[in-house]
Amino acid sequence: MPFVEAAIPTLSSTVLARPTAIAPWYFRLLVFGATCIPIGALWDISWHSTIGRDTFWTPAHIVTYMGGLIPGLVCGWLALKTHFFGSESERAAAVSFWGFRAPIGAWVTIWGAFTMLLSAPFDDWWHNTYGLDVEILSPPHSLLAAGMFFVATGVLLLMVSLQNRSPDTENHGRFLFIFTGGIMLLMAAVFLTEKSFPNQHRSAEFYRAAAITYPLYLAALARASKLRWPATIAAGVYTGVLLLLIWILPLFPAEPKLAPIYNPVDHMVPPAFPVLLVVPAIGIDLLMRFPGRRSGWLRDSALAVGLALVFLALFMPVQWWFSKFLLSPAADNWFFAGGEWMPYASKPGPWIHSYWPTAAKEHIVPFKQLLWIGLFAVISSRVGLAFGTWMSRVKR
Amino acid sequence: MKTLFTLAILWPVVLLAHIGSPNVFYEGSAGPYALRVIIQPPDVIPGLARITVRALASNVSKISVLPARWDTGTKGAPSPDPAKPVRGDANLFAAELWLMTGGAYSIIVNAEGASGTGTTVVPINSVATARRVMPRWFGGLLGAWGGALVLALISLIGAATRESVLSPGETPSRGRICRARATMVLGTGVIGLALWGGKVWWDAVDRDYRNNKLYRADRLYAEVRTNNSQAILELTRNVDRWGARPIIPEHGKLMHMFLVRQPDLEAFAHLHPVKTGEHSFESALPPVPAGKYRIYADITHESGFTQTLVSEVSLGADANATSFTPTDPDDSWRIGRINLLTTKSAHCQMGSR
């Protein structure tokens, strides 16, 4: 039966006294694999925006498959090694799952890899039934996204358990943990792509999506990490990887291979400029200095309100006015990639440099919507703190 | 789906398709080269069109194809795709093209050979016509796999709560085990909610596909009235989303209508109703015998999109009027057994029986 707790091996005192926290060689491989996921996804979006036509074996798809395969295979090996060939200390530092023992992060990653595999035949049937989907969000793509999320979460848990087992005087796993957290922030941003173009940065819909998503990640990382600026570093990782893609992708010539072509691009279309998450992340890191890593139900609920207020107070005005610059001709260059994100199938027009919806007389967020955005930010922060508290204690 | 029954061949070009078969058959010239082109349009959009080109003489060395949508033309088309020669037949070439949107397309076929280059254009409709259901075995496989993943996830939630925060070698307390079970119950609820949300989303996509994307020809309603002993067939078109664009003439006529008696096919008429209102037409009925008739009405929209509208009408003895003035000078009819689906049948003379 899957829910019966297996016997947990106890450790002898000499084993317990031995230090256990040094990053194994395959941890960097796991982080590399997790990094492949959003890079492959963003490259694939660029491919579909530029060339349109693809096959199962495009380079972008291969990078995404590597993102699932490498962590999946490494964690599968880790699970087999721990259960069948592990030392007493290795098996004791694992959790029990259906009678087998391995670190919790390994199980989560394996689950994510199998979910990514399941999404493939489902997605193929979906295309044959409803037509090739040209959106990011569809039920099979959401299943794939869930698989990717769990693959990366498993890697995150392996890194954080290494950090938590390390003495405070050593920093094993700290940077790997926060780097992986930044990669997961990037994955979340990819999922929000269709709601996050600069033209949408004066709409309630964009801020609602941002409030539901970003505080959760930033709060969780800020609570769980032992670094001084965890949310800021994670936001920096998100920004840095996205900027690299914005600058590198257009260097490659390409042309659309599908009709109708309304925008005849001649190079790979880059993603839109990243949202300035670094700014609210700094505020979150500063606020988190006060409670530190202490938690409690009431304390964290109050803290969640504070985190939500800090996030919105910094994020909204910064993004509100920065988007005006991004929509101006001054941003039409290789650095900011102004309107360069437009795919081949979009008709050029004044709408590219306007706020959406263009029919609205003025772009403001109504007060009632602002209240909802605030509520979502509080809930997101609270869930993030709960998750972060748990992660700060994970040792297996 | 469309059907075109050609009875008069005035041009060396034939385009044929049939109701029930969406494929397009084209035989004509691309410059100096005689070609036969068969296009299997995709049945879901976006989807792949399969194109087969047969050179009717052994003088073609290369074939390339490209899709051009009606509103973008070749300017909005990609560079041509080469059609690959089919092994074992030097005159046969095959290609696939993605049609990304619904509407009227032209498949441009370029031929190259010893006599230079030539181009021809084959119009096709790009519409979703398939309504597929997931095969049971496949649904079962996905369900079993998904079910295993759900069970696994619930177990993982329990394992994470029960043991992940313990120091190596520590055993979970009774309180921790209870908390793990409670978390698993809560997790089951959350997973159930997510699955229900996924089902609602899938149902919405399916409903949108059925109501808005699946092609439905305009409905055609037919009625007969008598005007001074002349039977008049009135047609009214109930316009669906595909028929919103204005109609343009094809060979000089806004509508080509075919009346075929059922089930014996003993009477046939090719008429050209005139427009009497925004969506209505009428035509004088020739002296055909009483009976039940199927109506096939071909129209072409401004975008090049074509439709065959289908209806039925019962004609009584009044239809066989003693006086008949045709609505259009090219109207024709025939009484007696006819051969359908002929590419070069004799042109029916007005008044012939």
Coordinates of C-alpha atoms in Angstrom, one line a residue, chain B residues 21-308:
Chain B
S21 CA -14.7 14.3 -49.5
P22 CA -12.7 17.4 -48.8
N23 CA -9.9 16.6 -51.2
V24 CA -9.2 18.9 -54.2
F25 CA -8.3 17.4 -57.6
Y26 CA -6.8 19.8 -60.1
E27 CA -5.7 19.1 -63.7
G28 CA -4.2 21.9 -65.7
S29 CA -1.1 23.6 -66.9
A30 CA 1.8 25.2 -65.0
G31 CA 3.3 27.1 -68.0
P32 CA 4.5 24.4 -70.4
Y33 CA 3.9 21.6 -68.1
A34 CA 0.7 19.6 -67.7
L35 CA 0.1 18.7 -64.1
R36 CA -2.4 16.8 -61.9
V37 CA -2.5 18.1 -58.4
I38 CA -4.3 16.4 -55.5
I39 CA -4.5 18.2 -52.2
Q40 CA -5.7 16.7 -49.0
P41 CA -6.5 19.7 -46.8
P42 CA -6.0 19.2 -43.1
D43 CA -9.2 18.4 -41.1
V44 CA -8.1 20.5 -38.1
I45 CA -6.6 23.9 -38.3
P46 CA -3.7 24.6 -37.9
G47 CA -2.9 21.4 -39.7
L48 CA -0.9 19.8 -42.5
A49 CA -2.1 19.8 -46.1
R50 CA -0.7 16.8 -48.1
I51 CA 0.0 17.7 -51.7
T52 CA 0.7 15.2 -54.5
V53 CA 1.7 16.5 -57.9
R54 CA 1.9 14.3 -61.0
A55 CA 3.6 15.5 -64.1
L56 CA 1.5 14.3 -67.0
A57 CA 4.6 14.2 -69.2
S58 CA 8.1 13.3 -68.3
N59 CA 9.6 16.7 -68.6
V60 CA 9.4 18.0 -65.0
S61 CA 12.5 17.9 -62.9
K62 CA 11.5 20.0 -59.8
I63 CA 8.2 20.9 -58.1
S64 CA 7.9 23.4 -55.3
V65 CA 4.8 24.5 -53.4
L66 CA 3.8 27.4 -51.1
P67 CA 0.6 28.4 -49.4
A68 CA -0.8 31.9 -49.9
R69 CA -3.7 33.2 -47.8
W70 CA -6.3 35.2 -49.6
D71 CA -5.6 38.5 -47.8
T72 CA -1.7 38.3 -47.8
G73 CA -1.1 36.6 -51.1
T74 CA 2.5 35.7 -52.0
K75 CA 3.8 38.7 -50.1
G76 CA 2.8 37.0 -46.9
A77 CA 3.9 33.5 -48.0
P78 CA 7.1 31.8 -47.0
S79 CA 9.7 30.6 -49.5
P80 CA 8.5 27.6 -51.5
D81 CA 8.9 24.1 -50.1
P82 CA 10.4 21.6 -52.5
A83 CA 8.2 18.6 -53.2
K84 CA 10.1 15.4 -52.9
P85 CA 10.1 12.9 -55.8
V86 CA 8.2 9.7 -54.8
R87 CA 10.4 6.6 -55.1
G88 CA 9.5 4.4 -57.9
D89 CA 7.7 7.0 -60.0
A90 CA 9.7 9.7 -61.7
N91 CA 6.7 11.9 -62.5
L92 CA 5.2 11.9 -59.0
F93 CA 6.1 14.5 -56.3
A94 CA 4.8 14.9 -52.7
A95 CA 4.9 17.7 -50.2
E96 CA 3.3 18.8 -47.0
L97 CA 2.3 22.4 -46.1
W98 CA 1.1 23.8 -42.8
L99 CA -2.2 25.8 -43.0
M100 CA -2.2 27.9 -39.9
T101 CA -5.5 29.7 -40.2
G102 CA -9.0 29.1 -41.5
G103 CA -10.2 30.6 -44.7
A104 CA -9.4 30.6 -48.4
Y105 CA -5.9 29.7 -49.5
S106 CA -4.1 29.3 -52.8
I107 CA -1.6 26.6 -53.1
I108 CA 1.0 27.9 -55.6
V109 CA 2.7 25.1 -57.5
N110 CA 5.9 25.9 -59.3
A111 CA 7.3 23.5 -61.9
E112 CA 10.8 23.4 -63.4
G113 CA 12.2 21.4 -66.2
A114 CA 13.7 21.3 -69.6
S115 CA 11.1 23.8 -70.9
G116 CA 11.8 26.4 -68.2
T117 CA 9.5 27.2 -65.3
G118 CA 5.8 27.4 -64.9
T119 CA 3.3 28.2 -62.1
T120 CA -0.2 27.3 -61.4
V121 CA -2.6 28.1 -58.5
V122 CA -4.9 25.7 -56.8
P123 CA -7.5 27.3 -54.6
I124 CA -8.5 25.4 -51.4
N125 CA -10.6 26.0 -48.3
S126 CA -8.8 25.7 -45.0
V127 CA -11.4 24.7 -42.4
A128 CA -11.7 22.4 -39.5
T129 CA -14.0 19.5 -40.4
A130 CA -12.9 16.7 -38.0
R131 CA -14.6 15.9 -34.7
R132 CA -12.5 13.4 -33.0
V133 CA -13.1 11.4 -29.9
M134 CA -10.2 10.0 -27.8
P135 CA -10.0 6.2 -28.4
R136 CA -10.9 4.2 -25.3
W137 CA -7.6 2.4 -25.1
F138 CA -5.7 5.6 -25.3
G139 CA -7.9 7.3 -22.7
G140 CA -7.4 4.3 -20.5
L141 CA -3.7 4.4 -20.9
L142 CA -3.5 8.2 -20.1
G143 CA -6.0 7.7 -17.2
A144 CA -4.0 4.8 -15.7
W145 CA -0.7 6.7 -16.0
G146 CA -2.3 9.9 -14.6
G147 CA -3.9 8.0 -11.8
A148 CA -0.6 6.5 -10.8
L149 CA 0.9 9.9 -10.8
V150 CA -1.9 11.3 -8.6
L151 CA -1.4 8.4 -6.1
A152 CA 2.3 9.0 -6.2
L153 CA 1.9 12.7 -5.6
I154 CA -0.3 12.1 -2.5
S155 CA 2.3 9.7 -1.2
L156 CA 5.0 12.3 -1.8
I157 CA 3.1 14.9 0.2
G158 CA 2.9 12.4 3.1
A159 CA 6.6 11.6 2.8
A160 CA 7.5 15.2 2.7
T161 CA 5.5 16.1 5.8
R162 CA 6.4 13.0 7.7
E163 CA 10.2 12.7 7.2
S164 CA 11.8 15.4 5.1
V165 CA 12.4 17.8 8.0
L166 CA 13.8 15.1 10.3
S167 CA 17.5 14.8 11.0
P168 CA 19.1 11.7 9.4
G169 CA 18.2 8.7 11.5
E170 CA 15.4 10.4 13.4
T171 CA 12.1 8.6 13.5
P172 CA 8.8 10.5 13.1
S173 CA 6.7 11.0 16.1
R174 CA 3.0 10.0 16.3
G175 CA 2.0 13.6 15.9
R176 CA 4.1 14.0 12.8
I177 CA 2.6 10.9 11.3
C178 CA -0.9 12.2 12.0
R179 CA 0.0 15.6 10.5
A180 CA 1.3 13.8 7.4
R181 CA -2.0 12.0 7.0
A182 CA -3.9 15.2 7.4
T183 CA -1.7 16.9 4.8
M184 CA -2.3 14.0 2.4
V185 CA -6.1 14.4 2.8
L186 CA -5.7 18.1 2.1
G187 CA -3.4 17.4 -0.8
T188 CA -6.0 15.0 -2.3
G189 CA -8.6 17.8 -2.1
V190 CA -6.2 20.3 -3.9
I191 CA -5.3 17.8 -6.5
G192 CA -9.0 17.0 -7.0
L193 CA -9.8 20.6 -7.5
A194 CA -6.9 21.0 -10.0
L195 CA -8.2 18.0 -12.0
W196 CA -11.8 19.4 -11.9
G197 CA -10.4 22.7 -13.1
G198 CA -8.6 21.0 -15.9
K199 CA -11.7 19.2 -17.0
V200 CA -13.7 22.5 -17.0
W201 CA -10.9 24.0 -19.1
W202 CA -10.9 21.0 -21.6
D203 CA -14.7 21.2 -21.9
A204 CA -14.5 24.9 -22.7
V205 CA -11.9 24.3 -25.4
D206 CA -14.0 21.5 -26.9
R207 CA -17.2 23.6 -26.8
D208 CA -15.3 26.5 -28.5
Y209 CA -14.0 24.1 -31.1
R210 CA -17.5 22.7 -31.8
N211 CA -19.3 26.1 -31.8
N212 CA -16.7 28.4 -33.4
K213 CA -14.1 26.5 -35.2
L214 CA -15.7 23.5 -36.8
Y215 CA -16.9 24.3 -40.2
R216 CA -20.6 24.5 -40.8
A217 CA -22.0 25.5 -44.2
D218 CA -24.6 28.2 -44.2
R219 CA -28.1 26.6 -43.9
L220 CA -30.2 26.9 -47.1
Y221 CA -34.0 26.9 -46.9
A222 CA -36.0 26.2 -50.1
E223 CA -39.6 26.9 -50.8
V224 CA -41.7 26.8 -54.0
R225 CA -44.3 29.3 -54.9
T226 CA -46.3 29.8 -58.0
N227 CA -46.5 33.0 -60.0
N228 CA -48.9 33.0 -62.9
S229 CA -48.6 29.2 -63.3
Q230 CA -44.8 29.5 -63.2
A231 CA -43.2 27.7 -60.4
I232 CA -40.5 29.7 -58.6
L233 CA -37.9 28.2 -56.3
E234 CA -37.1 30.6 -53.4
L235 CA -33.8 30.1 -51.5
T236 CA -32.9 31.8 -48.2
R237 CA -29.4 31.5 -46.8
N238 CA -28.9 31.5 -43.0
V239 CA -25.4 32.9 -42.8
D240 CA -23.0 31.3 -40.4
R241 CA -19.5 32.8 -39.5
W242 CA -17.9 31.3 -42.6
G243 CA -20.4 32.9 -44.9
A244 CA -20.2 36.5 -43.6
R245 CA -18.2 37.9 -46.5
P246 CA -20.2 39.1 -49.6
I247 CA -20.6 36.7 -52.5
I248 CA -18.9 37.3 -55.8
P249 CA -19.8 35.8 -59.2
E250 CA -18.2 32.6 -60.4
H251 CA -18.2 32.4 -64.2
G252 CA -20.5 35.3 -64.2
K253 CA -23.1 33.8 -61.9
L254 CA -23.6 34.5 -58.2
M255 CA -24.9 31.0 -57.6
H256 CA -24.7 27.7 -59.5
M257 CA -27.5 25.5 -58.3
F258 CA -28.0 21.8 -59.1
L259 CA -31.3 20.0 -58.6
V260 CA -31.1 16.2 -58.5
R261 CA -34.2 14.1 -58.1
Q262 CA -34.0 11.5 -55.4
P263 CA -33.5 8.6 -55.3
D264 CA -33.7 7.6 -58.9
L265 CA -31.6 10.6 -60.4
E266 CA -34.2 10.7 -63.2
A267 CA -34.2 14.5 -63.4
F268 CA -31.4 17.0 -63.2
A269 CA -31.2 20.8 -63.5
H270 CA -28.4 23.3 -63.5
L271 CA -29.9 26.7 -62.7
H272 CA -28.5 30.2 -61.8
P273 CA -30.7 31.9 -59.2
V274 CA -30.7 35.6 -59.0
K275 CA -30.3 37.6 -55.8
T276 CA -33.5 39.1 -54.5
G277 CA -32.3 40.2 -51.0
E278 CA -29.2 40.2 -48.9
H279 CA -29.3 36.5 -48.3
S280 CA -32.1 35.3 -50.7
F281 CA -32.3 34.1 -54.2
E282 CA -34.9 32.8 -56.6
S283 CA -35.1 30.9 -59.8
A284 CA -37.8 29.8 -62.2
L285 CA -38.2 26.1 -62.1
P286 CA -38.0 24.2 -65.4
P287 CA -40.7 21.6 -66.2
V288 CA -39.2 18.7 -64.2
P289 CA -41.3 15.9 -62.9
A290 CA -42.8 15.9 -59.4
G291 CA -40.7 14.4 -56.7
K292 CA -38.2 15.0 -54.0
Y293 CA -35.1 16.9 -55.1
R294 CA -31.7 17.5 -53.5
I295 CA -30.4 21.1 -54.0
Y296 CA -26.6 21.8 -54.2
A297 CA -25.9 25.5 -54.4
D298 CA -22.3 26.7 -55.0
I299 CA -21.3 30.2 -54.0
T300 CA -17.9 32.0 -53.7
H301 CA -17.1 34.7 -51.2
E302 CA -14.9 37.7 -51.8
S303 CA -12.0 36.0 -50.0
G304 CA -12.1 33.1 -52.5
F305 CA -13.8 30.9 -49.9
T306 CA -16.3 28.6 -51.6
Q307 CA -19.3 26.8 -50.1
T308 CA -21.7 24.2 -51.3

